[in-house]
Coordinates of C-alpha atoms in Angstrom, one line a residue:
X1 CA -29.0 -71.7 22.8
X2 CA -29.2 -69.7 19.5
X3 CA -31.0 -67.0 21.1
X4 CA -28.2 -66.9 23.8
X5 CA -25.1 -66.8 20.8
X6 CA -26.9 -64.1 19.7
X7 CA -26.3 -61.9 23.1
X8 CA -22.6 -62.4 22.8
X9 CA -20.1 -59.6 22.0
X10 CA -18.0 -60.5 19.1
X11 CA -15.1 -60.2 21.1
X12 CA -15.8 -63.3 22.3
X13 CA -15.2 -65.2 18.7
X14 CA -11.9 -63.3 17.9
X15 CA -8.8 -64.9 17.4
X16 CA -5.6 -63.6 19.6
X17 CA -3.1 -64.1 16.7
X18 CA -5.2 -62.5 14.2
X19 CA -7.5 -60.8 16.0
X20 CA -10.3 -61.3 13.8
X21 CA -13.5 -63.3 14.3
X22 CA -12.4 -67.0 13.8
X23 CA -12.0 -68.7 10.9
X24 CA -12.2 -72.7 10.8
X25 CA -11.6 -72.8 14.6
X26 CA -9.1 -75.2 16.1
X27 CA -8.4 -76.3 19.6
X28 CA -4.6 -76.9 20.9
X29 CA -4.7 -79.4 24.0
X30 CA -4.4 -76.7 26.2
X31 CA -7.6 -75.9 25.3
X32 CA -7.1 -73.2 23.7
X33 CA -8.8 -71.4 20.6
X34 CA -7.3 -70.6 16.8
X35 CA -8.0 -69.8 13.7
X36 CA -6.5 -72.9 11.7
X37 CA -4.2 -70.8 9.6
X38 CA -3.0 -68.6 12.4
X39 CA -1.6 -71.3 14.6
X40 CA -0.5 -73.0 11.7
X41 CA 1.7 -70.4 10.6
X42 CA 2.6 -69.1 13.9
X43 CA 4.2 -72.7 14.4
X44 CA 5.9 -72.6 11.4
X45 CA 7.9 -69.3 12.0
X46 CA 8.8 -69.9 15.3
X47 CA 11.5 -72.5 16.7
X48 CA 8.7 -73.8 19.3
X49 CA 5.8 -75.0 19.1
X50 CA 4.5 -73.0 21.7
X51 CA 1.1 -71.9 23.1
X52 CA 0.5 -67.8 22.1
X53 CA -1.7 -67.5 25.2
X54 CA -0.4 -70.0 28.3
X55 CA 2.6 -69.9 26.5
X56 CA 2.7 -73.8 27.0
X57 CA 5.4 -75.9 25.1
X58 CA 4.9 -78.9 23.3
X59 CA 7.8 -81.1 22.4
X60 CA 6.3 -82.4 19.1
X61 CA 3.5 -80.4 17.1
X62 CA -0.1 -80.9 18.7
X63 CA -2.4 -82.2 16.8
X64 CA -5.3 -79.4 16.0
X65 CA -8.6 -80.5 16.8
X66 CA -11.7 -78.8 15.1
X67 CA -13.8 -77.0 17.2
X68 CA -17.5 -77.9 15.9
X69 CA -19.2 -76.0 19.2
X70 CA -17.3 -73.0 18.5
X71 CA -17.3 -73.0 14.6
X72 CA -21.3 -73.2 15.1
X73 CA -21.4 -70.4 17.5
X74 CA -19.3 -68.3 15.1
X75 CA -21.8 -68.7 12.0
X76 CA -24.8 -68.1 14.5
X77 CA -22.5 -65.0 15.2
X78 CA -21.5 -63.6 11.7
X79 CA -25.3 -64.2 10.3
X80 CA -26.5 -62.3 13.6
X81 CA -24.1 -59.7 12.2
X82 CA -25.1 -59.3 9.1
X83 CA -28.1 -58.9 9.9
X84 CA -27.2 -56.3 12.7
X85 CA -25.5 -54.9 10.4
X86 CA -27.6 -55.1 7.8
X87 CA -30.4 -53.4 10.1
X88 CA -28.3 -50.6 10.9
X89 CA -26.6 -49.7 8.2
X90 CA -29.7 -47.4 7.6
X91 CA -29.0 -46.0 10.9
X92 CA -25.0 -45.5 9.9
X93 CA -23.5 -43.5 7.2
X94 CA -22.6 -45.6 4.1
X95 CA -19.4 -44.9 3.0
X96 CA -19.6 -42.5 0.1
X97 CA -16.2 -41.3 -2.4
X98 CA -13.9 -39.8 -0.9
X99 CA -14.5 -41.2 2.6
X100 CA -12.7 -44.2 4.3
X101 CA -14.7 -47.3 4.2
X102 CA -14.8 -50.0 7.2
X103 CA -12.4 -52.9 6.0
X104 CA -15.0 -55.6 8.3
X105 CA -18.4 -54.6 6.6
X106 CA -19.4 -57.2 3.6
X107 CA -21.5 -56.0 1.1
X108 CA -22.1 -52.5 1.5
X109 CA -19.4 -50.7 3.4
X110 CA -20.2 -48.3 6.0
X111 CA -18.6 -45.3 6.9
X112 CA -15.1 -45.7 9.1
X113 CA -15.1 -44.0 12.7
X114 CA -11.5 -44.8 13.7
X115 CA -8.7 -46.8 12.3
X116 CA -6.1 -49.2 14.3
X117 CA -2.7 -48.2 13.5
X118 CA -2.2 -51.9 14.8
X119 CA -4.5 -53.8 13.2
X120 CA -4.0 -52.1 10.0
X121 CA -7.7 -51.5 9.5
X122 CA -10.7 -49.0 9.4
X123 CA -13.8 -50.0 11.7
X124 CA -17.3 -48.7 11.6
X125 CA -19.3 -48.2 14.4
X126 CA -20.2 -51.7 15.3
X127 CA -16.8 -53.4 14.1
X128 CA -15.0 -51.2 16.3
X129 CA -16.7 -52.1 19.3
X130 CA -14.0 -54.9 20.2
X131 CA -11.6 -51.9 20.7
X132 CA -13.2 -49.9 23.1
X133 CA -14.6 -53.0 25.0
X134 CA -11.4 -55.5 24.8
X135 CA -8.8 -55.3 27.4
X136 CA -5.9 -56.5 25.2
X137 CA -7.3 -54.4 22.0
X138 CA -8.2 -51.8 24.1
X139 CA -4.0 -50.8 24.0
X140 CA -4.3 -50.3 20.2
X141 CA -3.8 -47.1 19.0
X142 CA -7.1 -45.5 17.4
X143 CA -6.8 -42.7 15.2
X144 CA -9.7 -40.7 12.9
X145 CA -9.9 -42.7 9.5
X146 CA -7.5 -42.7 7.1
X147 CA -6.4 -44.7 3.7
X148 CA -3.7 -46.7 2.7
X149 CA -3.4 -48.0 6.1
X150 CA -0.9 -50.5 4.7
X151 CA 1.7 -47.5 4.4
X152 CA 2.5 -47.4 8.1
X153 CA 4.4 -50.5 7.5
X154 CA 7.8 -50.8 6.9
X155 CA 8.1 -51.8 3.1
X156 CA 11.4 -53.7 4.2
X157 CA 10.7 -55.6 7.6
X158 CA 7.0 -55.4 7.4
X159 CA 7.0 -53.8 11.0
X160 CA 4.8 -51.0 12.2
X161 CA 6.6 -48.1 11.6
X162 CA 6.8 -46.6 14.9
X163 CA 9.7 -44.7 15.6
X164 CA 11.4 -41.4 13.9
X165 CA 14.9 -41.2 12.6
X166 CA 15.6 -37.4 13.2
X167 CA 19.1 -37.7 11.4
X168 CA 17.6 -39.0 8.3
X169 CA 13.9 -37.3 8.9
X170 CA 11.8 -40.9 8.3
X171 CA 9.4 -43.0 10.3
X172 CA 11.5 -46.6 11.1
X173 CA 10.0 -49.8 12.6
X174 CA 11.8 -51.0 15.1
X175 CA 14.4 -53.5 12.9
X176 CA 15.4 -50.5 10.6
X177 CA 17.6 -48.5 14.0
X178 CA 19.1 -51.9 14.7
X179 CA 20.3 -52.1 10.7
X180 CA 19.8 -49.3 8.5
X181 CA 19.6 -46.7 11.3
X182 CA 21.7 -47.4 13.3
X183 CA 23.7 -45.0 15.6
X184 CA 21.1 -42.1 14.1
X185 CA 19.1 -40.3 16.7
X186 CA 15.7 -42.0 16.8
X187 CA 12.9 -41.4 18.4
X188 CA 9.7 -42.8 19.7
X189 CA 6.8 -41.4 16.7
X190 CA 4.6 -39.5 19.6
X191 CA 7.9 -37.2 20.7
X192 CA 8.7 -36.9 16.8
X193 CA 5.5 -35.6 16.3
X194 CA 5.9 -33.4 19.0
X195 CA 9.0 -31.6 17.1
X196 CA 7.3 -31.6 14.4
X197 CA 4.5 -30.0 16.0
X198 CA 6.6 -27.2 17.4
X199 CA 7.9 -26.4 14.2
X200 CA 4.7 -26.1 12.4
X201 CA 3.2 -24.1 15.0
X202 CA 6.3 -21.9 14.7
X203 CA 6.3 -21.6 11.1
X204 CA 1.9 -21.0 11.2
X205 CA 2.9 -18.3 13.4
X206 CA 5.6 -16.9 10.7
X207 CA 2.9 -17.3 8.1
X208 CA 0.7 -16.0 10.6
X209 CA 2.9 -12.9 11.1
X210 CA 3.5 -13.0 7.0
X211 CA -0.4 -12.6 6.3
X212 CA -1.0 -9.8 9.2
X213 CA 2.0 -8.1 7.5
X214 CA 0.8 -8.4 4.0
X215 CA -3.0 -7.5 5.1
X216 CA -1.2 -4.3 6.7
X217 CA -0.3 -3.9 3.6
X218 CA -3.3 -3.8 1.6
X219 CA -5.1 -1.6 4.0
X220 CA -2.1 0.8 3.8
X221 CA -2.5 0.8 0.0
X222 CA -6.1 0.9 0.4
X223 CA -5.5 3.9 2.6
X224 CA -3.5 5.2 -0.2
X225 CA -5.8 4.8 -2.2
X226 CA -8.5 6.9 -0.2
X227 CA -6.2 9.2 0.2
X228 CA -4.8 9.7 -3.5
X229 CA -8.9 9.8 -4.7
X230 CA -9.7 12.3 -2.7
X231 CA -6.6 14.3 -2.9
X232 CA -7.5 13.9 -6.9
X233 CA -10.6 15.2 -6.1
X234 CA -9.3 18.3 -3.9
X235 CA -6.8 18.7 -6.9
X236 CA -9.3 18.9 -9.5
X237 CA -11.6 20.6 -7.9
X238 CA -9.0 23.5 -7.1
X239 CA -7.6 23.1 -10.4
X240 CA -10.9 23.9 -12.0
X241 CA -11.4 26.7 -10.1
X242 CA -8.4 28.3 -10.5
X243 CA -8.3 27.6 -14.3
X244 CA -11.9 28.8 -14.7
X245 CA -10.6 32.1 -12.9
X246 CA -7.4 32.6 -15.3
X247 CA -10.1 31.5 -18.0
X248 CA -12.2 34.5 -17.0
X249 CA -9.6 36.9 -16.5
X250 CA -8.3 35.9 -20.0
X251 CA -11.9 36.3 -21.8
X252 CA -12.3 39.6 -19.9
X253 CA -8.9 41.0 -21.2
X254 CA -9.4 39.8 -24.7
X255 CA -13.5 41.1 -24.7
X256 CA -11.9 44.4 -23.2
X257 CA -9.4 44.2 -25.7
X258 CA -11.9 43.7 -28.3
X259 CA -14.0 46.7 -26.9
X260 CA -11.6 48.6 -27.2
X261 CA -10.8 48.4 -30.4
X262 CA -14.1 48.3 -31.5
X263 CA -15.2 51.6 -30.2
X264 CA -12.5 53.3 -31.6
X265 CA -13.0 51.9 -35.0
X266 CA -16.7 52.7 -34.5
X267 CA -15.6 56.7 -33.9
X268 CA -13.5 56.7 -36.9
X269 CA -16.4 55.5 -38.7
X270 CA -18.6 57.9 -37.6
X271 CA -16.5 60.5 -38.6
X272 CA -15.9 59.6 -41.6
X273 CA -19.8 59.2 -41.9
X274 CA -19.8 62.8 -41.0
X275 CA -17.7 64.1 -43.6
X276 CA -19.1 62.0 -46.4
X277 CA -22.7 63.6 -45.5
X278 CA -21.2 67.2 -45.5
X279 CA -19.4 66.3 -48.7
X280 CA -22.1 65.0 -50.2
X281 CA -24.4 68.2 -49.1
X282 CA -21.6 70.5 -51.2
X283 CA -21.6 68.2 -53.9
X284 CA -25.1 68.5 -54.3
X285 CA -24.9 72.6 -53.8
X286 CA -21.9 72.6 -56.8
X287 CA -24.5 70.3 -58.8
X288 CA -26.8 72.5 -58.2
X289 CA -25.6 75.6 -59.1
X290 CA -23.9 73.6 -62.1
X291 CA -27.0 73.4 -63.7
X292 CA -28.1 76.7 -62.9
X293 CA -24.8 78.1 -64.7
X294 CA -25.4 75.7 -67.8
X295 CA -28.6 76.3 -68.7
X296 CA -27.9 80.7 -67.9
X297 CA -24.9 79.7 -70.3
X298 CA -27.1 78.4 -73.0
X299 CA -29.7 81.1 -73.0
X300 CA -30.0 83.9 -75.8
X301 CA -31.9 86.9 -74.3
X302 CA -28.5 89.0 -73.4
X303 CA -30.2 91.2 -70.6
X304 CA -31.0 88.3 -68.8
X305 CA -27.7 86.6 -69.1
X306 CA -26.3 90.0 -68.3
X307 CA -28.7 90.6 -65.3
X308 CA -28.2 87.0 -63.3
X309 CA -24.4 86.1 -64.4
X310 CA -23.4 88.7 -61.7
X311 CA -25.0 86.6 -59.2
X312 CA -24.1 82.8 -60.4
X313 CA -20.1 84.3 -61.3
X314 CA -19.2 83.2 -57.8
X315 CA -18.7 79.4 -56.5
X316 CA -20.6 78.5 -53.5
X317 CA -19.0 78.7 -50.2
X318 CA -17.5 75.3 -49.5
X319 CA -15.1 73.8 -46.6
X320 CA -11.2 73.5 -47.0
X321 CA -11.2 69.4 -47.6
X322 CA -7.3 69.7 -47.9
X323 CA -6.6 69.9 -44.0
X324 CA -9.5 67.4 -43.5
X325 CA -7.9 63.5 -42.7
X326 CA -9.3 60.7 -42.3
X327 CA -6.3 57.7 -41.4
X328 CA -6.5 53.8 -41.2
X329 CA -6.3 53.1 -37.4
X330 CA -3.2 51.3 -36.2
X331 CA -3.8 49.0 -33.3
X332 CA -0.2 47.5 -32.8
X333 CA 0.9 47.6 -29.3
X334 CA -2.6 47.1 -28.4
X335 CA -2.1 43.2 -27.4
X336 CA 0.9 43.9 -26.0
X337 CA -0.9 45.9 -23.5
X338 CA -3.4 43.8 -23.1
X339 CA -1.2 40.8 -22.4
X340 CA 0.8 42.9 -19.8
X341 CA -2.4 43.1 -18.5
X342 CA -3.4 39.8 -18.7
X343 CA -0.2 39.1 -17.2
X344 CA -0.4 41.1 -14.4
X345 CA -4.2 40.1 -13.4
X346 CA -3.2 36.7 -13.7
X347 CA -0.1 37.1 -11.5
X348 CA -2.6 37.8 -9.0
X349 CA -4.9 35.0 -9.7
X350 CA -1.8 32.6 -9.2
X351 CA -0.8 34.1 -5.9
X352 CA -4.4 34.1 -4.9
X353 CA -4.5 30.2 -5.6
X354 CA -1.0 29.9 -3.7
X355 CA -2.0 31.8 -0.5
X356 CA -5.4 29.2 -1.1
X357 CA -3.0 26.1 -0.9
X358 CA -0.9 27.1 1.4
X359 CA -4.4 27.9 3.7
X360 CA -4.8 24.6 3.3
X361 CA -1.3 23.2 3.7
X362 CA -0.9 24.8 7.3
X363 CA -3.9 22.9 8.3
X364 CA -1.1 20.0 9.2
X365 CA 1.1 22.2 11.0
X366 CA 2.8 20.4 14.1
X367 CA 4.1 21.6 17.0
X368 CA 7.8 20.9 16.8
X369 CA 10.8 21.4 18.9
X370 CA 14.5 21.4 18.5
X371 CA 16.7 17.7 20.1
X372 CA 19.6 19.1 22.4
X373 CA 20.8 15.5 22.0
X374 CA 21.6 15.9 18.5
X375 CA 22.6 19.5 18.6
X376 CA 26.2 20.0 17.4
X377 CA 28.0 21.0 20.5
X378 CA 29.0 24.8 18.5
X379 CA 25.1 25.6 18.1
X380 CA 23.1 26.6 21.3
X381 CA 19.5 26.2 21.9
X382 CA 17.0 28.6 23.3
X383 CA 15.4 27.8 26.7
X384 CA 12.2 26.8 24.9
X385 CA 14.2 24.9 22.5
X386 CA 12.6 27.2 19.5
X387 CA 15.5 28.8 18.4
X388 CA 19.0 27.6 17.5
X389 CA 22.3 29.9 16.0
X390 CA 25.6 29.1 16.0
X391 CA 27.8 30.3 19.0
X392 CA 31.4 30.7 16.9
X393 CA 34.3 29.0 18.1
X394 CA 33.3 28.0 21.7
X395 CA 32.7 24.6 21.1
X396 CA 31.0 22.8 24.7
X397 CA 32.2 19.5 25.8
X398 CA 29.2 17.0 25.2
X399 CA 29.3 13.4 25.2
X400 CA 29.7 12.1 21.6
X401 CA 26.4 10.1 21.1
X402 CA 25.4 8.2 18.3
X403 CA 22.6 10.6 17.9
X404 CA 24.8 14.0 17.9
X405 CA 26.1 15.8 14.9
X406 CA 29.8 16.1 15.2
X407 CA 30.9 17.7 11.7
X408 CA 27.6 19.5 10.0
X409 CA 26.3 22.3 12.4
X410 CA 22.7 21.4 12.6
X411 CA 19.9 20.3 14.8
X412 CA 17.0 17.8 14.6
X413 CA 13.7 18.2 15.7
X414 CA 12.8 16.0 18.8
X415 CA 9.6 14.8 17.0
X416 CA 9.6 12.3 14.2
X417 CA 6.7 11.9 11.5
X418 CA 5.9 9.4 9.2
X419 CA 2.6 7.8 7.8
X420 CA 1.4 6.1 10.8
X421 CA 2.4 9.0 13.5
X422 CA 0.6 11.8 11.2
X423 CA -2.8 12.6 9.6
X424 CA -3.0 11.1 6.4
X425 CA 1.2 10.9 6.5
X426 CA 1.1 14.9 6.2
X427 CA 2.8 17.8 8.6
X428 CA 3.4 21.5 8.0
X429 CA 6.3 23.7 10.2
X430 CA 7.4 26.8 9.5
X431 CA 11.1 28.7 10.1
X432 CA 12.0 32.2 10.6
X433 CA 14.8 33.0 8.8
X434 CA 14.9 37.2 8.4
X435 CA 18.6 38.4 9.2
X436 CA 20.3 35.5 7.8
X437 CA 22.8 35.5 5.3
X438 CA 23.3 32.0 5.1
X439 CA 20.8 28.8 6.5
X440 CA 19.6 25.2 5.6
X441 CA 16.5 24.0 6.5
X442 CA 13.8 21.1 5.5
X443 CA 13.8 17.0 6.7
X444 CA 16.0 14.7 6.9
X445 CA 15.6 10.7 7.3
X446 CA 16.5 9.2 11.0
X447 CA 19.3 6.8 9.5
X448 CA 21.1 9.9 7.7
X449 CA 25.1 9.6 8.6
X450 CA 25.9 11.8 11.3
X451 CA 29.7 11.8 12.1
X452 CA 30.2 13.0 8.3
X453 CA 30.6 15.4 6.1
X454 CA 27.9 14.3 3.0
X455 CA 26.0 15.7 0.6
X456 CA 22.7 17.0 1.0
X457 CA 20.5 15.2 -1.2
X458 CA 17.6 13.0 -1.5
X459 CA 19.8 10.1 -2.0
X460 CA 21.5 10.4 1.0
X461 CA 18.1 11.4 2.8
X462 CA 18.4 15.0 2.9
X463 CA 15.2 17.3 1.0
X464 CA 16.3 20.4 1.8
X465 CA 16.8 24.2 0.6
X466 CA 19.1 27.3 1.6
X467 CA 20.8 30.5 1.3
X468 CA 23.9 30.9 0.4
X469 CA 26.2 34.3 0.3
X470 CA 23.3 35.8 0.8
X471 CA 21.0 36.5 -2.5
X472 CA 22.0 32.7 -3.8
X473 CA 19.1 30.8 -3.0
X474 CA 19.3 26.9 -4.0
X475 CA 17.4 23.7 -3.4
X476 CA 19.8 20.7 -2.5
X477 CA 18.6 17.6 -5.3
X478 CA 20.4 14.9 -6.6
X479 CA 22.4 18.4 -8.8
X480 CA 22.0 21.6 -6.9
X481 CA 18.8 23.7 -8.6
X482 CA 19.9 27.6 -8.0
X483 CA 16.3 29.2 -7.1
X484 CA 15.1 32.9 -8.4
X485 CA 12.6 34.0 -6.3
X486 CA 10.8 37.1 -6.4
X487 CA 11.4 38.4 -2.7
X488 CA 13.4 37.5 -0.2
X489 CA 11.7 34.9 2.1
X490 CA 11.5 35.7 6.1
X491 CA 9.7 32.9 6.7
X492 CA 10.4 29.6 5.3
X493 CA 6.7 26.7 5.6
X494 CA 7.8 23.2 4.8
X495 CA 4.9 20.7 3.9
X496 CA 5.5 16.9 3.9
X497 CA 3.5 14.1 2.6
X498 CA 5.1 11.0 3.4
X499 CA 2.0 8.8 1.7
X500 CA 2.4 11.2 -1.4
X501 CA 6.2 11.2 -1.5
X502 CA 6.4 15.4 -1.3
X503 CA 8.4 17.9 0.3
X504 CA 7.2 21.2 -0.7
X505 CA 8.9 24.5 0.7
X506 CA 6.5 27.9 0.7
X507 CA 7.8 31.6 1.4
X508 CA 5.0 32.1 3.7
X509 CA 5.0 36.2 3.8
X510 CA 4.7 36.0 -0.4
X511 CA 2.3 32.7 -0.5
X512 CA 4.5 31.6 -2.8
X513 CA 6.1 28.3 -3.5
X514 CA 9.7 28.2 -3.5
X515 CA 10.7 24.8 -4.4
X516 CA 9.0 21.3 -4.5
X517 CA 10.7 17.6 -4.2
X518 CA 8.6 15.1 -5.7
X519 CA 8.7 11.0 -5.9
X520 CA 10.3 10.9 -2.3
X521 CA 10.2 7.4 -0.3
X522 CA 10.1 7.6 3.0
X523 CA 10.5 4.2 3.9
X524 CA 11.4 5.2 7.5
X525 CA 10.9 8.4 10.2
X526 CA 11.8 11.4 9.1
X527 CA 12.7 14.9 11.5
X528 CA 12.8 18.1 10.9
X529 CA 16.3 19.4 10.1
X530 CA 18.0 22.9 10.7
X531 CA 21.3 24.4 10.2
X532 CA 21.8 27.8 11.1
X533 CA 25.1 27.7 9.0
X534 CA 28.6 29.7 10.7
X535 CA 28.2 33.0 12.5
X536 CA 30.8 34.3 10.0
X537 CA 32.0 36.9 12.2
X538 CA 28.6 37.9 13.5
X539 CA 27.0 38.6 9.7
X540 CA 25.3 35.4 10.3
X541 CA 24.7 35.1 14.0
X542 CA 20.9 35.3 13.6
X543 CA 19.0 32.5 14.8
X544 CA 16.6 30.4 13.2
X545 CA 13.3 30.1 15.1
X546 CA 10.6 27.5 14.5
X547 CA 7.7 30.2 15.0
X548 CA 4.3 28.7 16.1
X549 CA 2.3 28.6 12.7
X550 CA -0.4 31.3 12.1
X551 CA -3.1 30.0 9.4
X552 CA -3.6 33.2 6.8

């Protein structure tokens, strides 16, 4: 008999009301099976004394019996678990901090598989059992572990709380929309949960979006980065060289200088060397015949005195030192020479250096094209769309588009650059501009207002330069900057670094750089921008052409 109690399930020794393994077991005249506190207090909250499972009614309160068969086979059953579980709790994890513990184990608790959000407890592997295998607990809703079990329960009505209030946003049992909540929208948990699930996968995806954005943005930065090292490096590098060129140039004027003025301060020494020797030599002649006359002078034999005086009467022959000069050197004007020299060897050097960058400048040129669809409808295009002048007062009739210029007459390209559509953000163009009196040309952001009359600046997202009345040259900033430049440009280059924030204009012809914007954001496409400015009665009827770009 033992050995068969030990082969049953423990399903078979749980209580329906509490649906735990019984405790002090009672029969009802039915016949059926209770724990002795369950049916007790399951009589004394209800107006019936009624059966939970035939659902038979008794007209006065049974009398409970103790069951002695079942009460044995329960303790044959709970020390055959315990010691099943005792034999595999090797076998199963122990519950360790931090992990849910089963609320069945005694002694040491093993680890929780699932918890019953209707029973209100965490089960192990072998107390869960009953769930998976019982019909009626088989309905319970399992779930992976989790604590504080008792917080699914309505602190008010102690009921399960199974439904969502969407007006208020809180799980309710099932009393709290008949009093506290009611008329509000309520739901069942699962379709709650659903929502709720919507929305968090809609906002993972927003966050989603939010990260790839921000991880754009470090890899842009990144590629900033890269790209501001080695433009450092190109810059430096450049920088040295051209500065160790002026460097030399500047030694080799100042050691000529020095030569200079060494080797004629060397002659003048040597001819003053010169004359000191000979002037010594006639010294020593005069001293010479000095002696000769002072000691003839001091002699007493008369014929002798009377025979050599004749000869020693005379002086010796010496040169004319009156006429002979010998004058300080004076070397002023001698710097000033050598710095116009300097100046114009260096003015070489720096237009060597600016034909070098603009070399490597035109390595981004772009093939570019002018936009009929933004062309003011007083400018005409060329066939190839290269060239573009102003045709007077014939104005076509064009459809107004939000694209087209209506008061400024000027074009923009029909490509558009920025730091993703170029190589390292950078493009070069260049502009014929020979014949002109008057023109504006450079980039101009895609939002710039085009039914106005603004000013051309940077602010208003315009870099540009021009002629106007034709020898005033000026580049269009936040003030206008009036320009001297050397020569007269034919042929306007415009570099653009959109990573760099630059906008750099060249005179191609002279390799020389005619005006630079720096700390530009382009926070958006920018295209090129031309304005052959009025034909002013044909002066100005010239066209500006965007000339295919040949690398000097």
């Amino acid at each position: 008999m033992a050995e068969a109690s030990c082969q049953l399930s423990e399903y078979q020794f749980l209580c329906s009301i509490c649906l735990d393994v019984f405790t002090d077991p009672v029969s009802t005249s039915c016949g059926h099976n209770f724990c002795r506190n369950c049916i007790t207090e399951h009589w004394d909250t209800n107006h019936q004394y009624l059966c939970p499972l035939c659902k038979n009614i008794f007209n006065t309160k049974p009398e409970l019996l103790i069951n002695t068969f079942i009460r044995e086979m329960v303790a044959q059953f709970r020390q055959s678990a315990q010691q099943k579980a005792s034999s595999s709790s090797s076998e199963q994890q122990v519950s360790k901090p931090g992990e849910v513990p089963c609320d069945v184990c005694t002694g040491t608790k093993l680890k929780a598989l699932k918890s019953c959000l209707v029973c209100l407890a965490s089960y192990c592997e072998t107390h869960l059992e009953p769930h998976l295998t019982t019909s009626g607990l088989k309905r319970h809703q399992l779930i992976d572990p989790v604590e504080n079990l008792e917080g699914r329960m309505c602190t008010k009505h102690d009921k399960p709380l199974e439904l969502f209030c969407k007006t208020d946003q809180t799980c309710v049992c099932m009393l709290c929309t008949v009093l506290d909540h009611k008329m509000h929208d309520v739901v069942p948990l699962k379709e709650g949960y659903e929502g709720k699930k919507a929305e968090l996968g809609k906002t993972e995806a927003e966050i989603q979006q939010m990260v790839k954005e921000r991880q754009q943005r470090i890899r842009n930065i990144k590629r900033r980065i890269n790209s501001s090292r080695k433009n450092a490096e190109l810059e430096i590098r450049d920088g040295f060289e051209a500065f160790t060129a002026l460097i030399k140039i500047v030694e080799k004027t100042m050691n000529n200088l020095i030569d200079t003025i060494q080797d004629r301060q060397n002659a003048i020494e040597k001819q003053a060397e010169a004359f000191i020797t000979e002037l010594e030599q006639e010294i020593s002649e005069l001293m010479k015949r000095r002696t000769e006359v002072e000691q003839l002078s001091r002699s007493e034999d008369h014929f002798h005195v009377l025979q050599s005086v004749q000869s020693m009467a005379a002086v010796p022959p010496t040169k004319d030192w009156t006429v002979v000069r010998v004058c300080p050197q004076s070397y002023v004007g001698s710097v000033v020479r050598a710095l116009a020299q300097l100046e114009e060897e260096q003015s070489e050097a720096v237009k060597r250096l600016f034909k070098s960058e603009l070399k490597g400048v035109q390595q981004y040129a772009v093939d570019v094209s002018l936009d009929p669809e933004t062309a003011h409808p007083q400018l005409i295009l060329s066939h190839d769309r290269k060239q573009v002048y102003h045709s007077g007062d014939v104005k076509k009739t064009l459809p107004d588009k939000p694209e087209r210029f209506s008061n400024c007459l000027c074009v923009f390209g029909k490509q558009s650059f920025s730091e993703q559509t170029t190589s390292l953000g950078r493009f070069y163009f260049e502009v014929e501009v020979k014949e002109k009196t008057k023109w504006t040309l450079g980039v101009a952001r895609e939002s710039i207002n085009r039914k106005e009359n603004i000013k051309l600046s940077p602010g208003d997202g315009y870099w540009t330069v021009g002629l106007r009345n034709e020898n005033k040259y000026q580049a269009n900033a936040a003030r206008t900057v009036l320009l001297s430049l050397k020569s007269r440009p034919q042929k306007v280059g415009v570099f653009v670094d959109c990573l760099e924030g630059l906008v750099l204009f060249y005179d191609v012809d002279a390799a020389a750089l005619i005006y630079s914007f720096t700390g530009c954001c382009f926070t958006e496409k920018v295209y090129p921008y031309l304005s052959p400015c009025p034909n002013d009665g044909g002066k100005n009827s010239a066209p500006l052409i965007l000339s295919p770009v040949i690398r000097i």
